[in-house]
Structures are given as C-alpha cells and as structure tokens.
Amino acid sequence: MYDTEKLATDVNQTETKISARNVQVYYGDTHAIKDVNVDIDAKAVTAFIGPSGCGKSTFLRCINRMNDTIDVCRVEGDIKIDGEDIYDKRVDPVQLRAKVGMVFQKPNPFPKSIYDNIAYGPRIHGLAKNKADLDEIVEKSLRRGAIWNEVKDRLHAPGTGLSGGQQQRLCIARAVATEPEVLLMDEPCSALDPIATAQVEELIDELRDQYSVVIVTHSMQQAARVSQKTAFFHLGNLVEYGDTSQIFTTPQDERTESYITGRIG
Ligand SMILES: Nc1ncnc2c1ncn2[C@@H]1O[C@H](COP(=O)(O)OP(=O)(O)OP(=O)(O)O)[C@@H](O)[C@H]1O
C-alpha cells in the first residue's frame, strides 16, 4: 500500500492548514473512509478526485463536521485545523462551520433577498456592529464572490431569481461573509454551463490568496486547471496525494494512472 502519510509530509513544503491522521468513517457497517492521512496546504486549492462512491464527499464533510448531521455516520481519528482538534468536545460545530465554509453541488440560496443571503451569517455570528458595518460586509463579500457588479442595483431582489452561475457565486459570497479560513466545495460547477463554470473557476483561483480551498470534482480538467495539490481516492483509500502537475503527468500508483487515463471510473 502506498505510504500516504510519508508522501503527505514530503509534498508539504508550505504551511499546513488542515491535518488529518488515521481518519476512518463508517455509515453503519459500511467503511467509507479507510485510514486517511493528509496535510492540506494553507492558501492553496486542493482537489479531491476519484471514481463515484470512493469517499471524496464523505472526507470533505469531515472537515467541517457536516457528517455529524448524518445519524448513521461515525468518524474516528484526528482532524486538526491550525493544530486544533476540530472534534474536541469544546468545539461548537456551528462556529466551526463559520470558519470552514461550504459550497454545494447545486446552488442553494436562501429564499431571501440577495442582501439577506449574505447578511444572514454575519448577523447570527454578531460580526456587524451596525447597519453601515453590515452594508460593508455585504458589499465586500459580493465583490469577493465576483458578483457585485451584476447585483449591486438589485440587492433587495430574491437570490433565487439569479441565473444558476450567479446563484453559485452568491453562495460563495455567502460562505465568505463569515470570514472563513477554509472553503469546502463539493462539485461546485456540476450544475453550471461552461461560461458560468469558467467564471467560478476564475473566482476559485482568486480565493486562494486568502483561503485554503478544498474542491471535490469529477472533472480532471477542472482539477488540473484550478488546483495546486490533488488527492486521488479509490474505494475509501487515499491512494495518492501530491502536486497536481505530478499526479497528472507522473502518477506513482497504477490505480491513479488508470483513473486519469480513463481506464477506471
Ligand atoms: N448518508 C449516507 N448513508 C449511508 N452511506 C453513505 C452515505 N453517504 C455516502 N455513503 C456511502 O459512502 C461511500 C462514499 O460515498 P461518497 O458520497 O463520499 O463518495 P463520492 O466519492 O463523493 O461519490 P460521488 O463522486 O458519486 O459523489 C459510498 O459507498 C456511499 O454509498
């Protein structure tokens, strides 16, 4: 078996943001994640790739404890962000999810105005002292989401009235409004057309100056375009992890090679 722990250390030349050790995930009797060890870089984009059902989304959801919301799901092992154990009893999962934002496959704006979609998180986390403060957070977040120019004249229109690509950028703006440090994205472009996909990919590239971004994708072209590091999962194992250029040009494991050349998947 490939020594992922050793490789995770070898390739990690920058600051580590998230470190996972001996992570196991079970859904009842199904062993979905098998002893995963990985160090994920700060201020970089890391792609999780692999065939359907290999555990990419399950592992992604461990990073903000979204699996806690699934009754049959059990997570073992250690996951630390900035050296702090996110599964410690003292950690409030709601606070954690403000720090570790998530964007889903299907854009899911709240049935509220564009303004209130963004203001929701800062309001519940008490991030704004007054209305002027909140206005500033809303503008800054929409600019960060690369959608400000398209919505600045209709902030009080419903978020659900935007196009799919605009809704996804609104959801990214909503995720950044609570000043997260990590952004998890589960196939964020799979419901988008090629133009909207290109806009979101460009945005992901800009976001890495400030956040650690982890993206699950079925598109190897997308992983190659947006990420600096790639992790290949297969049957619940993290088979190979390294610089994206290395994974796509000189994979070390034959399962990775089979996947990227289209022989498995
Ligand atoms: N809520 C759940 N309850 C029970 N089993 C689950 C649940 N979610 C995922 N699984 C199982 O865990 C395994 C990993 O699934 P997961 O969705 O993480 O894979 P994935 O690589 O993200 O797949 P895909 O690319 O198809 O989205 C699969 O065997 C799946 O059936």
XYZ file of C-alpha atoms and ligand atoms in Angstrom:
296
model
C 0.000 0.000 0.000
C 1.151 3.467 -0.897
C 2.514 5.390 2.095
C 0.219 8.430 2.056
C 1.434 9.675 5.419
C 5.022 9.856 4.186
C 4.078 11.457 0.877
C 1.790 13.957 2.581
C 4.839 15.113 4.535
C 7.179 15.066 1.520
C 4.987 17.253 -0.668
C 4.108 19.657 2.062
C 6.547 22.483 1.522
C 4.146 25.245 2.510
C 2.171 25.929 5.659
C -0.291 23.205 6.641
C -3.842 24.337 7.351
C -5.643 21.044 7.828
C -4.058 17.855 9.024
C -5.867 14.520 9.117
C -4.493 11.427 10.820
C -5.885 7.895 10.729
C -9.345 9.082 9.731
C -11.967 6.359 9.412
C -15.592 6.983 8.511
C -18.374 4.439 8.833
C -22.017 4.601 7.746
C -23.410 1.823 9.918
C -21.366 -1.186 8.757
C -20.052 0.489 5.595
C -16.428 1.508 5.996
C -16.427 4.569 3.687
C -13.056 6.190 4.573
C -10.123 3.949 5.432
C -7.280 5.332 7.473
C -6.733 8.582 5.638
C -3.687 10.714 6.456
C -3.162 14.017 4.707
C -1.816 17.534 5.247
C -3.677 20.216 3.299
C -1.916 23.486 2.487
C -2.953 26.931 3.596
C -3.761 29.383 0.790
C -3.867 26.815 -1.966
C -6.504 24.844 -3.835
C -6.557 21.092 -3.175
C -8.663 18.870 -5.441
C -10.192 15.555 -4.356
C -10.693 13.261 -7.345
C -11.685 9.627 -7.791
C -14.454 7.386 -9.091
C -18.039 7.694 -7.891
C -18.559 6.382 -4.358
C -14.846 6.433 -3.428
C -15.459 8.729 -0.436
C -14.490 12.211 -1.667
C -17.601 13.956 -0.334
C -17.543 11.924 2.867
C -13.990 13.017 3.612
C -14.764 16.632 2.640
C -17.679 16.652 5.101
C -15.346 15.518 7.899
C -13.535 18.868 7.631
C -16.495 20.924 8.864
C -18.235 18.145 10.772
C -21.169 18.031 8.376
C -21.140 14.255 8.888
C -22.327 14.923 12.465
C -25.719 15.645 10.929
C -25.975 12.113 9.466
C -27.278 9.728 12.161
C -25.591 6.536 10.961
C -22.244 8.210 10.336
C -19.284 7.706 12.689
C -15.930 9.490 12.310
C -12.720 8.277 14.008
C -9.179 9.648 14.008
C -7.853 13.201 14.259
C -8.536 16.253 12.157
C -6.812 19.468 13.118
C -7.131 22.946 11.675
C -4.221 25.193 12.625
C -3.240 22.492 15.116
C -6.625 22.493 16.880
C -8.666 19.306 17.103
C -11.989 20.138 15.434
C -13.641 17.090 17.033
C -12.790 18.262 20.554
C -15.905 18.349 22.762
C -15.369 22.071 23.361
C -15.670 22.904 19.651
C -19.088 24.233 18.656
C -19.873 22.802 15.184
C -21.852 25.943 14.269
C -18.841 28.169 14.980
C -16.615 25.681 13.158
C -18.828 25.872 10.044
C -18.473 29.670 10.018
C -14.700 29.185 9.939
C -14.923 26.324 7.446
C -17.458 27.425 4.836
C -19.095 25.068 2.366
C -20.449 25.408 -1.156
C -22.593 22.607 -2.547
C -23.144 20.966 -5.894
C -26.450 22.687 -6.515
C -26.591 26.421 -5.790
C -28.809 26.762 -2.712
C -29.526 30.429 -1.997
C -31.927 31.053 0.882
C -35.426 32.174 -0.186
C -34.459 35.719 0.807
C -33.115 38.828 -0.868
C -29.581 38.916 -2.265
C -28.647 41.255 0.615
C -30.137 38.986 3.271
C -28.467 35.880 1.829
C -25.122 37.498 2.586
C -26.143 39.269 5.805
C -27.569 36.110 7.412
C -24.290 34.590 8.653
C -22.711 37.872 9.862
C -25.970 38.644 11.739
C -26.125 35.322 13.593
C -22.431 35.420 14.390
C -22.599 39.080 15.515
C -19.959 40.256 13.027
C -21.515 43.682 12.353
C -21.849 46.465 14.921
C -24.451 48.393 12.959
C -26.222 48.697 9.622
C -23.309 50.517 7.972
C -20.997 47.719 9.044
C -23.350 45.106 7.649
C -23.677 47.012 4.353
C -19.910 46.993 4.108
C -19.663 43.243 4.772
C -22.357 42.585 2.149
C -20.557 44.657 -0.478
C -17.146 43.190 0.340
C -18.475 39.614 0.211
C -20.296 40.160 -3.084
C -17.117 41.649 -4.541
C -15.163 38.634 -3.254
C -17.767 36.409 -4.930
C -17.177 38.300 -8.199
C -20.857 39.148 -8.480
C -21.135 42.680 -7.050
C -21.359 44.442 -10.413
C -24.181 42.180 -11.528
C -26.329 42.627 -8.410
C -25.450 45.997 -6.853
C -28.598 47.638 -8.275
C -30.950 44.885 -7.097
C -29.738 43.886 -3.656
C -33.297 43.527 -2.410
C -34.419 41.213 -5.210
C -34.675 37.499 -4.381
C -31.434 35.477 -4.614
C -33.388 32.663 -6.245
C -34.106 34.946 -9.229
C -30.472 34.909 -10.358
C -29.075 32.580 -13.030
C -27.513 29.291 -11.876
C -23.964 30.603 -12.220
C -24.863 33.835 -10.418
C -26.561 31.843 -7.643
C -23.402 29.770 -7.171
C -21.259 32.918 -6.936
C -23.842 34.309 -4.474
C -23.415 31.123 -2.395
C -19.638 31.557 -2.482
C -20.094 35.207 -1.391
C -22.385 33.966 1.408
C -19.741 31.458 2.510
C -17.001 34.124 2.651
C -19.210 36.617 4.542
C -18.460 34.940 7.885
C -14.712 35.355 7.283
C -13.861 31.674 6.952
C -10.325 30.366 6.645
C -11.230 27.245 4.737
C -13.711 26.849 1.882
C -15.011 23.387 1.042
C -16.588 22.987 -2.375
C -18.447 19.817 -3.330
C -18.600 19.729 -7.137
C -19.454 23.445 -7.255
C -19.675 23.612 -11.052
C -21.551 20.432 -11.833
C -24.864 22.267 -12.309
C -23.332 25.115 -14.316
C -22.836 25.747 -18.032
C -19.298 26.191 -19.427
C -19.330 30.004 -19.178
C -20.542 30.021 -15.559
C -18.033 27.225 -14.802
C -15.191 29.338 -16.171
C -16.316 32.288 -14.011
C -16.456 30.154 -10.867
C -13.059 28.587 -11.647
C -11.556 32.045 -12.076
C -13.071 33.023 -8.746
C -11.639 29.900 -7.045
C -8.214 30.885 -8.335
C -8.630 34.354 -6.796
C -9.913 32.968 -3.487
C -6.753 31.039 -2.778
C -4.878 34.246 -1.927
C -6.936 34.312 1.265
C -8.379 30.862 1.941
C -7.497 27.186 1.852
C -9.855 25.789 -0.744
C -10.715 22.092 -0.993
C -12.744 21.095 -4.030
C -14.336 17.774 -4.940
C -14.562 17.412 -8.683
C -15.402 14.774 -11.258
C -13.631 16.780 -13.901
C -9.927 16.041 -14.163
C -9.576 19.055 -16.454
C -11.034 21.187 -13.691
C -8.693 19.700 -11.077
C -5.763 20.378 -13.401
C -6.919 23.959 -14.057
C -7.704 25.121 -10.536
C -5.672 23.113 -8.032
C -2.091 23.069 -6.825
C -2.435 19.759 -4.975
C -4.524 16.724 -5.889
C -5.648 13.778 -3.780
C -6.853 10.638 -5.570
C -9.317 8.464 -3.639
C -10.283 4.898 -4.524
C -12.621 2.601 -2.545
C -12.275 4.742 0.590
C -8.470 4.887 0.456
C -6.425 7.990 -0.232
C -4.277 6.325 -2.861
C -2.076 9.187 -3.908
C -1.563 12.817 -2.971
C 0.845 15.310 -4.461
C 1.403 18.323 -6.665
C -1.351 18.431 -9.272
C 1.154 18.556 -12.132
C 2.890 15.426 -10.815
C -0.349 13.489 -10.248
C -1.463 14.180 -13.825
C 1.877 13.598 -15.524
C 3.743 11.008 -13.443
C 1.337 9.254 -11.069
C 3.109 6.812 -8.772
C 0.267 4.345 -8.257
C -1.210 2.332 -11.075
C -4.752 2.954 -9.795
C -4.187 6.709 -10.185
C -2.805 6.181 -13.651
C -5.770 4.014 -14.640
C -8.174 6.679 -13.418
C -6.533 9.634 -15.093
C -6.171 7.753 -18.350
C -9.839 6.794 -18.191
C -9.393 3.050 -17.573
C -11.304 3.134 -14.267
C -14.048 5.454 -13.143
N -25.651 9.266 4.099
C -25.104 8.088 3.779
N -25.579 6.949 4.330
C -25.030 5.738 4.030
N -23.988 5.576 3.177
C -23.476 6.665 2.601
C -23.997 7.984 2.865
N -23.281 8.879 2.136
C -22.350 8.166 1.456
N -22.465 6.846 1.736
C -21.623 5.757 1.187
O -20.253 6.074 1.445
C -19.441 5.777 0.315
C -18.720 7.036 -0.156
O -19.681 7.962 -0.671
P -19.319 9.458 -1.071
O -20.597 10.145 -1.437
O -18.475 10.064 -0.047
O -18.436 9.203 -2.384
P -18.011 10.233 -3.526
O -16.655 9.817 -3.934
O -18.201 11.626 -3.087
O -19.059 9.854 -4.659
P -19.658 10.739 -5.866
O -18.495 11.106 -6.706
O -20.584 9.775 -6.563
O -20.379 11.911 -5.263
C -20.370 5.175 -0.736
O -20.306 3.771 -0.608
C -21.737 5.687 -0.331
O -22.744 4.792 -0.723
